[in-house]
CSV table of C-alpha atoms and ligand atoms in Angstrom, one decimal:
chain,number,residue,atom,x,y,z
W,1,UNK,CA,354.3,247.7,-21.5
W,2,UNK,CA,355.7,246.5,-18.0
W,3,UNK,CA,359.7,246.1,-18.6
W,4,UNK,CA,359.2,242.9,-17.4
W,5,UNK,CA,356.8,242.2,-20.7
W,6,UNK,CA,359.2,243.8,-23.2
W,7,UNK,CA,361.6,242.5,-24.9
W,8,UNK,CA,365.7,242.2,-23.9
W,9,UNK,CA,367.8,243.1,-26.2
W,10,UNK,CA,370.4,241.7,-24.5
W,11,UNK,CA,368.6,238.1,-24.4
W,12,UNK,CA,368.9,238.9,-29.3
W,13,UNK,CA,371.8,237.2,-31.3
W,14,UNK,CA,373.1,240.7,-32.9
W,15,UNK,CA,371.8,239.8,-35.9
W,16,UNK,CA,368.8,239.8,-34.7
W,17,UNK,CA,368.4,243.5,-33.0
W,18,UNK,CA,365.6,245.2,-34.2
W,19,UNK,CA,366.4,247.9,-37.5
W,20,UNK,CA,368.1,247.8,-40.3
W,21,UNK,CA,371.2,247.0,-40.8
W,22,UNK,CA,373.0,250.2,-40.1
W,23,UNK,CA,370.7,251.3,-37.4
W,24,UNK,CA,371.0,247.9,-35.6
W,25,UNK,CA,374.2,248.3,-35.9
W,26,UNK,CA,374.0,251.4,-34.1
W,27,UNK,CA,372.2,250.4,-31.1
W,28,UNK,CA,375.2,247.4,-30.4
W,29,UNK,CA,377.2,249.8,-30.6
W,30,UNK,CA,375.2,251.7,-27.8
W,31,UNK,CA,374.9,248.5,-25.6
W,32,UNK,CA,378.1,246.9,-26.4
W,33,UNK,CA,380.7,249.3,-27.2
W,34,UNK,CA,379.5,252.2,-24.7
W,35,UNK,CA,377.4,250.4,-22.4
W,36,UNK,CA,374.3,253.0,-23.0
W,37,UNK,CA,372.1,251.9,-19.9
W,38,UNK,CA,369.4,254.5,-20.9
W,39,UNK,CA,367.5,255.2,-24.1
W,40,UNK,CA,367.9,258.9,-24.1
W,41,UNK,CA,372.0,258.3,-23.8
W,42,UNK,CA,372.0,257.1,-27.6
W,43,UNK,CA,372.0,260.6,-29.1
W,44,UNK,CA,372.6,259.6,-32.7
W,45,UNK,CA,369.0,257.7,-33.1
W,46,UNK,CA,366.4,260.0,-33.6
W,47,UNK,CA,364.1,260.6,-30.6
W,48,UNK,CA,361.4,259.0,-32.8
W,49,UNK,CA,363.1,255.8,-33.4
W,50,UNK,CA,364.3,255.6,-29.3
W,51,UNK,CA,360.6,256.4,-28.2
W,52,UNK,CA,359.0,253.3,-30.4
W,53,UNK,CA,362.1,250.5,-29.4
W,54,UNK,CA,361.6,251.9,-25.6
W,55,UNK,CA,358.0,250.4,-25.6
W,56,UNK,CA,359.1,247.7,-27.3
W,57,UNK,CA,362.3,246.5,-26.3
W,58,UNK,CA,364.6,246.6,-22.7
W,59,UNK,CA,367.9,247.5,-21.8
W,60,UNK,CA,368.8,245.9,-18.8
W,61,UNK,CA,368.2,242.9,-17.0
W,62,UNK,CA,368.9,244.1,-13.1
W,63,UNK,CA,366.4,246.4,-10.6
W,64,UNK,CA,369.3,247.3,-8.6
W,65,UNK,CA,372.8,247.2,-8.1
W,66,UNK,CA,374.5,246.8,-4.9
W,67,UNK,CA,378.4,247.7,-4.9
W,68,UNK,CA,380.3,246.2,-2.1
W,69,UNK,CA,384.1,247.4,-2.2
W,70,UNK,CA,386.5,244.9,-0.7
W,71,UNK,CA,389.6,246.9,0.4
W,72,UNK,CA,391.9,245.1,-1.8
W,73,UNK,CA,390.3,246.8,-4.6
W,74,UNK,CA,388.0,243.7,-6.0
W,75,UNK,CA,384.3,245.0,-5.5
W,76,UNK,CA,381.8,242.4,-5.4
W,77,UNK,CA,378.1,243.5,-6.6
W,78,UNK,CA,375.4,242.3,-5.5
W,79,UNK,CA,372.0,242.4,-8.6
W,80,UNK,CA,368.1,242.6,-8.2
W,81,UNK,CA,366.7,240.8,-11.3
W,82,UNK,CA,363.6,242.1,-12.4
W,83,UNK,CA,361.6,239.4,-10.7
W,84,UNK,CA,363.3,239.7,-7.5
W,85,UNK,CA,365.7,237.6,-7.5
W,86,UNK,CA,369.3,238.4,-6.8
W,87,UNK,CA,372.7,236.9,-7.9
W,88,UNK,CA,376.2,237.7,-8.3
W,89,UNK,CA,379.4,238.7,-9.5
W,90,UNK,CA,382.8,240.3,-8.7
W,91,UNK,CA,384.8,242.8,-10.6
W,92,UNK,CA,389.2,242.3,-10.3
W,93,UNK,CA,391.4,245.3,-11.2
W,94,UNK,CA,394.1,243.2,-11.6
W,95,UNK,CA,397.3,245.9,-13.4
W,96,UNK,CA,396.1,246.2,-17.1
W,97,UNK,CA,393.9,243.3,-16.7
W,98,UNK,CA,390.2,244.2,-15.5
W,99,UNK,CA,388.4,240.8,-14.4
W,100,UNK,CA,384.8,239.6,-14.0
W,101,UNK,CA,383.7,236.8,-12.4
W,102,UNK,CA,380.0,235.5,-13.3
W,103,UNK,CA,378.0,234.0,-11.8
W,104,UNK,CA,375.1,231.4,-14.0
W,105,UNK,CA,372.1,231.0,-11.6
W,106,UNK,CA,370.2,231.9,-8.5
W,107,UNK,CA,372.2,229.6,-6.0
W,108,UNK,CA,373.6,226.2,-7.7
W,109,UNK,CA,372.4,222.8,-7.4
W,110,UNK,CA,375.7,220.9,-6.7
W,111,UNK,CA,375.7,221.8,-3.0
W,112,UNK,CA,379.4,221.4,-2.5
W,113,UNK,CA,379.7,221.5,1.2
W,114,UNK,CA,383.1,223.8,1.4
W,115,UNK,CA,380.6,226.6,-0.3
W,116,UNK,CA,378.1,229.3,1.0
W,117,UNK,CA,376.8,229.1,-2.5
W,118,UNK,CA,375.8,225.3,-2.9
W,119,UNK,CA,374.7,225.9,0.8
W,120,UNK,CA,371.6,228.0,-0.5
W,121,UNK,CA,370.3,225.8,-2.7
W,122,UNK,CA,369.2,226.7,-6.3
W,123,UNK,CA,366.8,229.4,-7.2
W,124,UNK,CA,367.3,229.0,-10.6
W,125,UNK,CA,369.3,229.6,-14.1
W,126,UNK,CA,370.1,233.1,-15.4
W,127,UNK,CA,369.4,234.0,-18.6
W,128,UNK,CA,371.7,235.4,-21.0
W,129,UNK,CA,370.7,238.8,-20.7
W,130,UNK,CA,371.0,238.2,-17.3
W,131,UNK,CA,374.7,237.0,-17.1
W,132,UNK,CA,375.7,239.4,-19.6
W,133,UNK,CA,373.8,242.3,-18.3
W,134,UNK,CA,376.6,241.7,-15.0
W,135,UNK,CA,379.6,242.8,-17.2
W,136,UNK,CA,377.7,245.6,-18.7
W,137,UNK,CA,376.8,247.1,-14.6
W,138,UNK,CA,379.6,246.3,-13.7
W,139,UNK,CA,381.6,248.4,-16.8
W,140,UNK,CA,379.1,251.0,-16.2
W,141,UNK,CA,379.5,251.5,-12.1
W,142,UNK,CA,383.5,251.8,-12.6
W,143,UNK,CA,383.2,254.2,-15.2
W,144,UNK,CA,384.5,251.9,-18.2
W,145,UNK,CA,383.0,250.4,-21.2
W,146,UNK,CA,382.8,247.7,-21.4
W,147,UNK,CA,385.2,245.9,-23.3
W,148,UNK,CA,387.4,247.2,-21.2
W,149,UNK,CA,387.2,244.7,-18.5
W,150,UNK,CA,388.7,241.7,-20.9
W,151,UNK,CA,388.5,238.9,-18.6
W,152,UNK,CA,385.0,236.6,-18.0
W,153,UNK,CA,385.4,234.1,-15.6
W,154,UNK,CA,382.0,232.1,-15.0
W,155,UNK,CA,383.0,231.0,-11.6
W,156,UNK,CA,380.5,232.6,-9.4
W,157,UNK,CA,377.2,231.4,-8.8
W,158,UNK,CA,375.9,228.4,-10.3
W,159,UNK,CA,377.6,225.5,-12.6
W,160,UNK,CA,377.4,227.4,-16.4
W,161,UNK,CA,377.3,223.4,-17.8
W,162,UNK,CA,374.0,223.2,-16.0
W,163,UNK,CA,372.7,226.0,-18.0
W,164,UNK,CA,374.6,225.5,-21.4
W,165,UNK,CA,372.0,226.6,-23.9
W,166,UNK,CA,371.8,230.3,-21.9
W,167,UNK,CA,375.7,230.0,-21.2
W,168,UNK,CA,376.3,229.9,-24.7
W,169,UNK,CA,374.6,232.0,-26.1
W,170,UNK,CA,376.0,235.0,-23.5
W,171,UNK,CA,379.5,233.7,-25.5
W,172,UNK,CA,378.5,234.1,-28.2
W,173,UNK,CA,377.7,237.8,-27.6
W,174,UNK,CA,380.1,238.3,-25.9
W,175,UNK,CA,382.6,236.6,-28.4
W,176,UNK,CA,380.8,238.3,-31.4
W,177,UNK,CA,383.0,241.7,-33.2
W,178,UNK,CA,379.7,243.4,-32.5
W,179,UNK,CA,379.4,242.8,-28.8
W,180,UNK,CA,381.8,242.8,-26.7
W,181,UNK,CA,384.6,240.9,-29.0
W,182,UNK,CA,386.6,239.2,-26.6
W,183,UNK,CA,389.1,237.2,-27.3
W,184,UNK,CA,388.3,233.6,-26.3
W,185,UNK,CA,391.8,232.9,-24.9
W,186,UNK,CA,389.6,236.0,-22.0
W,187,UNK,CA,386.6,233.9,-20.8
W,188,UNK,CA,387.2,230.8,-18.9
W,189,UNK,CA,384.7,228.6,-18.0
W,190,UNK,CA,384.6,226.7,-14.5
W,191,UNK,CA,382.8,223.7,-14.1
W,192,UNK,CA,382.2,221.2,-11.2
W,193,UNK,CA,382.5,218.0,-14.2
W,194,UNK,CA,379.0,217.7,-15.8
W,195,UNK,CA,380.9,215.5,-18.9
W,196,UNK,CA,377.7,216.1,-21.0
W,197,UNK,CA,378.5,219.3,-20.8
W,198,UNK,CA,382.5,219.2,-21.5
W,199,UNK,CA,381.8,217.1,-24.5
W,200,UNK,CA,378.9,219.6,-25.9
W,201,UNK,CA,382.0,222.8,-25.3
W,202,UNK,CA,384.3,220.9,-27.0
W,203,UNK,CA,382.3,220.5,-29.7
W,204,UNK,CA,380.8,224.1,-29.9
W,205,UNK,CA,383.3,225.6,-31.3
W,206,UNK,CA,383.2,228.7,-29.1
W,207,UNK,CA,387.0,228.0,-28.4
W,208,UNK,CA,387.0,229.3,-24.5
W,209,UNK,CA,389.6,228.3,-21.5
W,210,UNK,CA,387.9,225.4,-20.0
W,211,UNK,CA,388.4,225.0,-15.6
W,212,UNK,CA,388.0,222.0,-13.8
W,213,UNK,CA,387.2,221.7,-10.5
W,214,UNK,CA,387.3,218.6,-9.2
W,215,UNK,CA,388.7,218.8,-5.6
W,216,UNK,CA,390.1,215.7,-4.9
W,217,UNK,CA,391.5,213.0,-7.4
W,218,UNK,CA,389.3,209.8,-5.5
W,219,UNK,CA,385.7,209.3,-5.8
W,220,UNK,CA,384.5,208.8,-1.9
W,221,UNK,CA,386.6,211.9,-1.0
W,222,UNK,CA,384.5,214.3,-4.2
W,223,UNK,CA,381.1,212.6,-3.1
W,224,UNK,CA,381.6,213.1,0.3
W,225,UNK,CA,382.0,216.7,-0.4
W,226,UNK,CA,380.4,217.5,-3.1
W,227,UNK,CA,377.3,215.3,-3.0
W,228,UNK,CA,375.8,215.9,-6.5
W,229,UNK,CA,378.9,213.7,-7.4
W,230,UNK,CA,378.3,210.5,-7.5
W,231,UNK,CA,375.9,211.1,-11.1
W,232,UNK,CA,379.5,211.3,-12.6
W,233,UNK,CA,383.1,209.5,-11.8
W,234,UNK,CA,386.0,210.3,-11.4
W,235,UNK,CA,387.3,208.2,-14.6
W,236,UNK,CA,384.3,209.5,-16.6
W,237,UNK,CA,384.7,213.3,-16.1
W,238,UNK,CA,388.8,212.7,-17.2
W,239,UNK,CA,387.1,210.9,-20.3
W,240,UNK,CA,385.3,214.2,-21.4
W,241,UNK,CA,388.5,216.4,-20.6
W,242,UNK,CA,390.5,214.2,-22.9
W,243,UNK,CA,388.3,214.6,-25.3
W,244,UNK,CA,388.5,218.5,-24.5
W,245,UNK,CA,391.9,218.2,-25.3
W,246,UNK,CA,391.9,216.3,-27.9
W,247,UNK,CA,389.3,218.9,-29.4
W,248,UNK,CA,391.1,222.0,-29.6
W,249,UNK,CA,394.5,221.3,-27.6
W,250,UNK,CA,393.8,223.5,-25.2
W,251,UNK,CA,395.4,223.6,-21.9
W,252,UNK,CA,392.9,222.6,-18.8
W,253,UNK,CA,393.2,224.5,-15.7
W,254,UNK,CA,392.5,222.8,-12.7
W,255,UNK,CA,391.4,224.5,-9.6
W,256,UNK,CA,390.6,222.5,-5.7
W,257,UNK,CA,389.9,224.4,-2.9
W,258,UNK,CA,392.2,222.5,0.3
W,259,UNK,CA,389.5,221.7,3.0
W,260,UNK,CA,391.9,220.5,5.9
W,261,UNK,CA,392.5,216.5,7.0
W,262,UNK,CA,390.0,216.3,4.4
W,263,UNK,CA,391.2,216.3,0.4
W,264,UNK,CA,395.5,217.7,1.5
W,265,UNK,CA,396.6,214.8,2.3
W,266,UNK,CA,400.3,214.7,0.4
W,267,UNK,CA,399.1,211.4,-1.2
W,268,UNK,CA,396.1,212.9,-2.7
W,269,UNK,CA,398.5,215.3,-4.3
W,270,UNK,CA,400.4,212.7,-5.5
W,271,UNK,CA,397.1,210.8,-6.8
W,272,UNK,CA,396.1,214.1,-8.1
W,273,UNK,CA,399.4,214.2,-10.2
W,274,UNK,CA,399.1,210.7,-11.5
W,275,UNK,CA,395.1,211.4,-13.1
W,276,UNK,CA,396.8,214.2,-15.2
W,277,UNK,CA,399.8,212.5,-16.5
W,278,UNK,CA,400.2,213.5,-20.1
W,279,UNK,CA,397.8,216.0,-20.5
W,280,UNK,CA,398.5,220.0,-20.7
W,281,UNK,CA,397.2,221.7,-17.3
W,282,UNK,CA,397.7,224.2,-14.6
W,283,UNK,CA,396.7,223.4,-11.1
W,284,UNK,CA,395.5,226.4,-8.9
W,285,UNK,CA,395.3,225.7,-5.2
W,286,UNK,CA,392.6,227.6,-3.9
W,287,UNK,CA,393.4,228.1,-0.2
W,288,UNK,CA,389.3,227.9,1.3
W,289,UNK,CA,387.9,231.3,2.0
W,290,UNK,CA,386.0,230.8,5.5
W,291,UNK,CA,382.0,231.3,5.9
W,292,UNK,CA,379.5,230.8,8.6
W,293,UNK,CA,378.3,227.6,9.3
W,294,UNK,CA,380.2,225.6,7.2
W,295,UNK,CA,381.7,222.2,8.5
W,296,UNK,CA,385.3,222.6,7.1
W,297,UNK,CA,389.1,224.2,8.4
W,298,UNK,CA,391.0,225.9,5.9
W,299,UNK,CA,394.0,223.7,5.5
W,300,UNK,CA,397.6,226.1,6.7
W,301,UNK,CA,399.8,227.8,5.2
W,302,UNK,CA,403.0,225.1,5.4
W,303,UNK,CA,400.5,222.1,3.9
W,304,UNK,CA,399.3,224.2,1.4
W,305,UNK,CA,403.1,225.2,0.2
W,306,UNK,CA,403.7,221.6,0.5
W,307,UNK,CA,400.9,219.9,-1.4
W,308,UNK,CA,401.9,222.6,-4.1
W,309,UNK,CA,405.5,221.4,-3.8
W,310,UNK,CA,404.4,217.9,-4.2
W,311,UNK,CA,402.3,218.5,-7.4
W,312,UNK,CA,405.1,220.5,-9.2
W,313,UNK,CA,407.6,217.7,-8.2
W,314,UNK,CA,405.6,215.4,-9.8
W,315,UNK,CA,405.0,217.4,-12.8
W,316,UNK,CA,402.1,219.4,-12.6
W,317,UNK,CA,402.5,223.4,-12.6
W,318,UNK,CA,400.8,224.9,-9.8
W,319,UNK,CA,400.1,228.4,-8.9
W,320,UNK,CA,398.7,229.0,-5.1
W,321,UNK,CA,395.3,231.0,-5.4
W,322,UNK,CA,394.8,233.6,-2.6
W,323,UNK,CA,391.4,235.2,-3.0
W,324,UNK,CA,390.5,238.7,-3.2
W,325,UNK,CA,387.3,240.1,-1.6
W,326,UNK,CA,387.5,237.8,1.6
W,327,UNK,CA,386.6,241.1,3.9
W,328,UNK,CA,383.5,241.6,1.5
W,329,UNK,CA,382.2,237.9,1.3
W,330,UNK,CA,383.2,238.1,-2.5
W,331,UNK,CA,386.1,235.6,-2.5
W,332,UNK,CA,385.5,231.9,-3.7
W,333,UNK,CA,383.0,229.4,-2.4
W,334,UNK,CA,382.0,232.9,-0.3
W,335,UNK,CA,378.9,234.3,-2.7
W,336,UNK,CA,375.7,233.6,-0.9
W,337,UNK,CA,374.0,236.7,-1.4
W,338,UNK,CA,374.2,238.4,2.1
W,339,UNK,CA,375.2,242.0,2.5
W,340,UNK,CA,378.6,242.2,4.4
W,341,UNK,CA,378.8,243.3,8.0
S,401,SF4,S1,381.5,225.3,-5.2
S,401,SF4,FE1,380.4,226.3,-7.7
S,401,SF4,S2,378.9,223.5,-8.5
S,401,SF4,FE2,380.1,223.6,-5.7
S,401,SF4,S3,378.3,224.9,-5.3
S,401,SF4,FE3,379.6,226.4,-5.8
S,401,SF4,S4,379.2,227.6,-7.0
S,401,SF4,FE4,378.0,225.3,-7.5
C-alpha cells in the first residue's frame, strides 16, 4: 500500500492507537517519548506485529526535511509533505527553554501586507498529524527526545483559528500524558483575530495561551495592512478577547509588528493602551523583518523604543522582541518556503 493510503498514526487520538492496552502504550511511547521515525527502531514490539502495522499505518507525514541553520542558533526547517506541498517551522534553542514555532497551514489566507507568507496566498490546511510532525522531526534532527522541546508557538505559516479542528486535535496530543505531555502554559496560539475561533478556544478547555496579533489600534489602519480585517472589526475582536479572559483568567499576549509611518505613531501607542485598559496583557513589539519585494519599511530603533515607553507609561507591560533567524528567512513574517541564498 502506498504511504499516503496508510492510516496516519499521528492522526489518531492516543486512545485510538492500534494494539491492546499495553501494546498501544508501547507504541505511544515510541512515537511521542522516544521519537521513533522507523518501525525497526521499536525493538520491544514483536517483529511480526511491527510488520503487520507497517502494512497498515504510517509514522510520518513528511517526505523530506531540509534544515537551514541560522548564525544565531535557530534552525528553519522546510518540510515537504507527502502530497508535495511544503511548510516550515523554526526551532529556537533558548537557554533551558527549547522552543519551536510551527505552522498550521501551507501559506495563509489572511494576506497581511507585511508578511511573506501572506504574499504566497493560501495552499491548504495542515492536518493534525502534519502539525505534530513538525515538532517530532525537529526534535529528531536536533538529537532530542520530543518531550525535550517544552515550548510550542503556533505562530508560523497560517492562521490557526481558521483551521480549528486540526489545530485543536494536534494540541490535544501535545497535552496528553501519553502524548507530548506538555503544560498548556507552554503552548501559545497566535491569531490575527478571528472572534469565533477565540470563543471556541475559550470554551475548549485546552487552557493554552492566546496571543493576539492586532497590528493597529484602529480599523482603518488595520484594514490597510490586513486585507481580510474588514470581516472582523476591532470591537468584535476585543469582545471575544474579554470573553477569553473571563473564561480562562489567562493573561493575553499581544503581538504588534511595527511598520514605519503606518502603525508606529505615538497616538497609536496611546490608542492601543486605551483598548487594553483593565485587561491582563503583555505587549510584544516586533520590529518588522524585511523580505524581498515587501511594500514596507521597518520602524527606526529610536521610535520603537519611544513606542514601547509610551505603552509602558500607559500601564501596558511591553517587551521588544528582536527576532531570530533573519539570515535564513526564519524570522517573524519571513516564512515563504524559500531556501536561503
Ligand atoms: S502574519 Fe500571520 S495571519 Fe498574517 S499573513 Fe502572515 S501568517 Fe497569515
